[in-house]
XYZ file of C-alpha atoms in Angstrom:
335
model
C -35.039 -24.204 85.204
C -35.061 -22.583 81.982
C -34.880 -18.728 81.575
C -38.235 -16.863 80.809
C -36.433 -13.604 79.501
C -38.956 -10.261 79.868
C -39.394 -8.131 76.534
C -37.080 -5.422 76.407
C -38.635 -2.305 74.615
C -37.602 0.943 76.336
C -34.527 1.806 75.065
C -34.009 1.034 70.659
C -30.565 0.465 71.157
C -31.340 -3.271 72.915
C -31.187 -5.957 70.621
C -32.403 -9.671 71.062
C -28.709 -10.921 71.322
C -27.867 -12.619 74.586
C -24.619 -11.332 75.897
C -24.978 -13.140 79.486
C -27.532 -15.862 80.377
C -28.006 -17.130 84.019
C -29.748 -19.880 84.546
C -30.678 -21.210 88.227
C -27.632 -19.520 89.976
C -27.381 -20.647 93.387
C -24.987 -19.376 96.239
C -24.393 -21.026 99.515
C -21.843 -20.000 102.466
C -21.390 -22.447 105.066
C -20.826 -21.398 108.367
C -19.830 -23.414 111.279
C -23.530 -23.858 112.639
C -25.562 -22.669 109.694
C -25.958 -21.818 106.244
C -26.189 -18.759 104.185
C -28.598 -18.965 101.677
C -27.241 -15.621 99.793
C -28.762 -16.234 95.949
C -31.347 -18.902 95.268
C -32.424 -20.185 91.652
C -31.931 -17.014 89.726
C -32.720 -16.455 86.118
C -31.695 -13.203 84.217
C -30.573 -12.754 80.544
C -28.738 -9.448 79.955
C -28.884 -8.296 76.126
C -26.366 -6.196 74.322
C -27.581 -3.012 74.735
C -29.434 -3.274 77.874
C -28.729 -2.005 80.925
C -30.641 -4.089 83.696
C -30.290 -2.539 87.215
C -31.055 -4.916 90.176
C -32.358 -3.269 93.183
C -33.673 -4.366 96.718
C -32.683 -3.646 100.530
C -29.245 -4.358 101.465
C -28.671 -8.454 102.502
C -30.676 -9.813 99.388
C -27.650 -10.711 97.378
C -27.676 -8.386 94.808
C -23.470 -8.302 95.377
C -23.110 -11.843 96.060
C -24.155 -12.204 92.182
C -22.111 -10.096 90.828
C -18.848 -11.673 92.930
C -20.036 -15.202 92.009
C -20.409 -14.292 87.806
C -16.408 -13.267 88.448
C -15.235 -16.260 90.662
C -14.602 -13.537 93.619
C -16.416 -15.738 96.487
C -14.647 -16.913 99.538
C -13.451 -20.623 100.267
C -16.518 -21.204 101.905
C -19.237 -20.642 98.938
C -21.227 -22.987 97.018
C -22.301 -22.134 93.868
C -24.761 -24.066 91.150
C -26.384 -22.908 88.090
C -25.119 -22.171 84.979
C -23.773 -18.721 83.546
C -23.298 -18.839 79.816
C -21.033 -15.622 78.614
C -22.049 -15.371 74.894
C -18.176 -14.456 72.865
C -17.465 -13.011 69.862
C -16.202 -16.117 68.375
C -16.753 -19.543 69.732
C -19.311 -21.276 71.910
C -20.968 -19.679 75.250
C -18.458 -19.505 78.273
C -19.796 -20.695 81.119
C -18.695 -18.440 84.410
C -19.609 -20.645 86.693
C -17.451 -23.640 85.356
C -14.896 -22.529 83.517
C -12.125 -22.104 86.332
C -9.734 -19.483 88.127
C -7.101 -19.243 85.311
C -9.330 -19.020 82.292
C -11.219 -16.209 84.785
C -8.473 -14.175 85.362
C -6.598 -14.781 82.131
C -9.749 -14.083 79.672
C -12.961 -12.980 81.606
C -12.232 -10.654 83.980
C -11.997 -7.113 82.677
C -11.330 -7.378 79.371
C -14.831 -9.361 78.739
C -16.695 -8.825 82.019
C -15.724 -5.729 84.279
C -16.632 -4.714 87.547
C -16.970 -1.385 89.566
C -16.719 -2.636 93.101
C -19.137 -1.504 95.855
C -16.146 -0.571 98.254
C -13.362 1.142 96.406
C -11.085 1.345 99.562
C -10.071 -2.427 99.301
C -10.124 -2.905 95.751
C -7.129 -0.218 94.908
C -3.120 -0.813 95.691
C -1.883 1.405 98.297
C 1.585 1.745 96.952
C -0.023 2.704 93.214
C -0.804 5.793 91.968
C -3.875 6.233 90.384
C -1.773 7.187 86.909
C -0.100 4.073 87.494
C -2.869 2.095 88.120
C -4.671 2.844 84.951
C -1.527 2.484 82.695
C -0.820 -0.895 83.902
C -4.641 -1.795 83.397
C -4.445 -0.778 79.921
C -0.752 -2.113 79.066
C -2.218 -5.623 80.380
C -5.139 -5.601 78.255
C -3.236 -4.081 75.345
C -2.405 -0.462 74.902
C 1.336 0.382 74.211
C 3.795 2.071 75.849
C 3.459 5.187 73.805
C -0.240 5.729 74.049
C -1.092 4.428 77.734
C -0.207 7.569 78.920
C -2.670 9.852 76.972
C -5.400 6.905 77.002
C -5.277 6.681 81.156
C -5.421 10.559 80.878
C -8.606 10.143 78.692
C -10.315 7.628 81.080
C -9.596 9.158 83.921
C -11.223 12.655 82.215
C -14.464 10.441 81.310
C -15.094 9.698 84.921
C -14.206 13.463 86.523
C -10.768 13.135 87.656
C -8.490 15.851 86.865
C -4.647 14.617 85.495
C -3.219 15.991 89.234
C -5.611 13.304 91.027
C -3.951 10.938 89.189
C -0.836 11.365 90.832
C -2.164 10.847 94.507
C -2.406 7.199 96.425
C -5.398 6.168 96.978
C -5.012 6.581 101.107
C -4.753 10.805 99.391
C -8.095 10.619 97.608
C -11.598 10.969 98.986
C -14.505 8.734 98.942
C -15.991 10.188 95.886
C -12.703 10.332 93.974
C -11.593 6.440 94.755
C -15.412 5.721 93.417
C -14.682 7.305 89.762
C -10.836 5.762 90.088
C -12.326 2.202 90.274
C -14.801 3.107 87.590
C -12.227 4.495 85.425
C -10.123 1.173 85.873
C -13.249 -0.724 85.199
C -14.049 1.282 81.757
C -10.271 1.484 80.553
C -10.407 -2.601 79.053
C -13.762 -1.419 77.363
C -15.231 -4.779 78.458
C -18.972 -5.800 76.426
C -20.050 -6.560 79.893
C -20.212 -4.354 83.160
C -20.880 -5.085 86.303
C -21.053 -2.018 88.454
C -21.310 -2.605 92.131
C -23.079 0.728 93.614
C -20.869 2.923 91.299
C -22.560 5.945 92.382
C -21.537 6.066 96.647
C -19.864 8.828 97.883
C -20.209 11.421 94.259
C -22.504 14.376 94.894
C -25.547 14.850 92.690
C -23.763 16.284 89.485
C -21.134 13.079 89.933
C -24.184 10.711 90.074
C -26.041 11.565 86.876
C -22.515 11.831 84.886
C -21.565 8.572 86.292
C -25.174 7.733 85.000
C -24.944 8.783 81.527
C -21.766 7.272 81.166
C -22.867 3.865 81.886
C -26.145 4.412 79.366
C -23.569 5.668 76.621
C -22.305 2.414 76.873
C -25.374 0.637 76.635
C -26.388 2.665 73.429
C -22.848 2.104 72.007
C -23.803 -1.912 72.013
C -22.429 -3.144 75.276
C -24.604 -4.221 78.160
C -24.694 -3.295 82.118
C -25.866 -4.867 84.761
C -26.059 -2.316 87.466
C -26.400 -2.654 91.506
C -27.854 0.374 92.872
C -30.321 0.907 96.142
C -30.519 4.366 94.171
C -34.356 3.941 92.707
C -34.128 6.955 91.372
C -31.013 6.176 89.438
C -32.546 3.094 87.836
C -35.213 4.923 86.857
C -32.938 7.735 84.826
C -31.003 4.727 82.965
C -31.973 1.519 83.250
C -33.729 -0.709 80.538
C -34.907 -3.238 82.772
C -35.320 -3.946 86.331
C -34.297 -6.853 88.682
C -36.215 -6.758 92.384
C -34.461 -8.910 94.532
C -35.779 -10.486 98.001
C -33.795 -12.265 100.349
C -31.807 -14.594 97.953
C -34.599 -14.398 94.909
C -35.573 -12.224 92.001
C -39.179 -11.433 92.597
C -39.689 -9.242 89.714
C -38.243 -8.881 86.293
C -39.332 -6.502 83.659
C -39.300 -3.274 81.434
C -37.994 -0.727 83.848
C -40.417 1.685 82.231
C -43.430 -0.649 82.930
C -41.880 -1.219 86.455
C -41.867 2.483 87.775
C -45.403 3.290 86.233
C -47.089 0.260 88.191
C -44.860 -2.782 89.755
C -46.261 -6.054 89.747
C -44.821 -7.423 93.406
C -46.200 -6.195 96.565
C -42.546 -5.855 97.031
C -41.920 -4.004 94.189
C -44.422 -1.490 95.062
C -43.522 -0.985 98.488
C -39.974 -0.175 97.485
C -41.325 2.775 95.246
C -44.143 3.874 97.919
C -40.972 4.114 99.909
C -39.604 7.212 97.776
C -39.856 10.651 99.091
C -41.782 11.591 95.857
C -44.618 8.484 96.286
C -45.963 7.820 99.548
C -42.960 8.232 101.598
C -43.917 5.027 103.503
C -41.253 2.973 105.333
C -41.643 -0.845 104.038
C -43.037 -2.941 106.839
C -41.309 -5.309 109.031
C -37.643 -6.739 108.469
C -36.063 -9.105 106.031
C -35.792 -12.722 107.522
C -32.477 -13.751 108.129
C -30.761 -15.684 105.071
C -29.506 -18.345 107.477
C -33.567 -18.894 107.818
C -35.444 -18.559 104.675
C -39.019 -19.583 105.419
C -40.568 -22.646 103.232
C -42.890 -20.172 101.501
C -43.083 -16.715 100.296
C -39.981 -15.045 102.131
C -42.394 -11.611 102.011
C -45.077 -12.847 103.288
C -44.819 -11.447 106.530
C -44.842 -8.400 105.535
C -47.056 -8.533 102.779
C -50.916 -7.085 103.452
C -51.615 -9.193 100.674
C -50.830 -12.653 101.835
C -53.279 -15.306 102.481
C -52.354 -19.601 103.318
C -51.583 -19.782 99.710
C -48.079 -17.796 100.250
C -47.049 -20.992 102.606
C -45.832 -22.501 99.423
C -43.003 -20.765 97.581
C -44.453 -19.386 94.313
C -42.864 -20.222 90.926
C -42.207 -17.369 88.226
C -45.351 -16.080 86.228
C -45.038 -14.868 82.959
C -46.790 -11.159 82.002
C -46.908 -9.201 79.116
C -42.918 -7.184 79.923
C -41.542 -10.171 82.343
C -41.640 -12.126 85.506
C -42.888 -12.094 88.700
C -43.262 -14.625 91.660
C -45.848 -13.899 93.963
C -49.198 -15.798 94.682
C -51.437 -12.581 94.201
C -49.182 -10.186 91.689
C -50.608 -6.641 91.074
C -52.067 -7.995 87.710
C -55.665 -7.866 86.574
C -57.106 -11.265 86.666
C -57.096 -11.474 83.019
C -53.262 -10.377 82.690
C -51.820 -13.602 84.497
């Protein structure tokens, strides 16, 4: 399927460079008695400068795609599609099919790096913090003499004072593991980020700093893709915005243009959900991803579905991106 990319307008540090480019990405677990179907046929382009936040209720396999773009699935997935890393020098990488060594050797972190949604099993027990961040820098690398002020300095960008850096992370709270894996995530300075509900466990003030610091990048020329059920964090930052339903983008757009008036029923339920919009619960459940229905995987609890939504719809263009849905919120003449 080839990528219909939305226009990108909100922020004027985006540019029309493609840093990452997925193109029918497709993730499959297989169980003993039944398959997951955990991301199914998914398009996005990310630009340099753009910071594309992908929201949706927890189960649609918003962290599924992250994992599979870094080759961190278990045994047991299947993945398809193609997901072309666009380098510096030399041709598109593809993520997808380009192997465990060349992954860990020359993708992950110091091209691609991730803030993982659980910090508790992504740090070493028996490291420091302090020592954790020096050997992340030494390995993608700093010297000897400067690691030591530069883990200081990242470790300062994300809130953590030098003493926290000399505590395991079994010492640290919630909120202060959160900024350590985000400060080991920042410290290779990778184009691309990846950052797995960065914001769980920081109070308010923690959030919007955490926030920022992810935009700065954007506006200093990298890209982020971030995973957030925080709506009202992708609104404060975000360029664009990714809806995901069980396995499948159903809207993709200017973020702006998505908060002011959403173009899937799903997308506007999630926002009538906010405390400051109708404060309305979204109806119904998710279907299970071990049984997708044949059509619209909404439609159940859609007040807009009619027999049409039997059939799974394909992805219509609009003026700022992509939806798929059988009866979008679009005037007639918009579609």
């Amino acid at each position: 399927m080839t990528t219909i990319a939305p226009a990108v307008a909100s922020r004027s540090g985006v540019t029309s460079t493609p840093l990452l480019a997925v193109d029918g990405l497709t993730v499959r677990f297989g169980l003993r008695d039944a398959t997951v179907h955990a991301v199914t046929d998914l398009d996005l382009t990310v630009r340099a400068g753009e910071l594309l936040a992908i929201v949706g209720e927890s189960g649609c396999g918003k962290s599924v795609l992250a994992h599979a773009l870094l080759g961190l699935l278990p045994g047991n997935a299947t993945v398809t599609g193609r997901a072309l890393l666009h380098q510096p020098a030399g041709p598109p990488l593809d993520l997808l099919d380009c192997g465990e060594r060349r992954l860990a050797r020359k993708v992950r972190g110091s091209q691609v790096g991730l803030i993982p949604q659980s910090p508790a099993t992504a740090l070493n027990p028996v490291r420091t913090g302090r020592r954790l961040i020096e050997e992340t820098l030494r390995a993608h690398g700093h010297t000897r003499t400067d690691v030591g002020v530069a883990a200081e300095r990242v470790a300062a960008d994300v809130g953590l004072d030098p003493a926290d850096l000399d505590r395991y992370p079994f010492e640290l709270s919630g909120g202060m593991a959160q900024r350590l894996v985000t400060a080991l995530a920042l410290a290779p300075d990778p184009p691309l980020l990846l950052a797995d509900e960065p914001t769980t466990g920081l109070d308010r003030p923690l959030v919007d700093h955490t926030l920022d610091l992810l935009r700065q990048r954007c506006d200093a020329g990298g890209a982020v893709v971030l995973i957030t059920h925080d709506l009202a964090a992708a609104r404060r930052v975000a360029d664009t915005v990714a809806v995901m339903y069980a396995s499948r983008v159903v809207e993709h757009g200017d973020a702006e243009r998505f908060f002011a008036a959403p173009v899937h029923p799903y997308g506007a339920a999630l926002l009538d959900a906010l405390p400051d919009r109708a404060f309305r619960a979204v109806p119904g459940y998710p279907p299970m991803l071990t049984a997708l229905p044949s059509g619209c995987a909404f439609a159940p609890r859609c007040t807009r579905a009619t027999d049409a939504c039997s059939a799974s719809p394909g992805p219509t263009a609009y003026e700022t991106g992509t939806v798929r849905c059988h009866h979008p919120l679009l005037p007639e003449g918009a579609r």
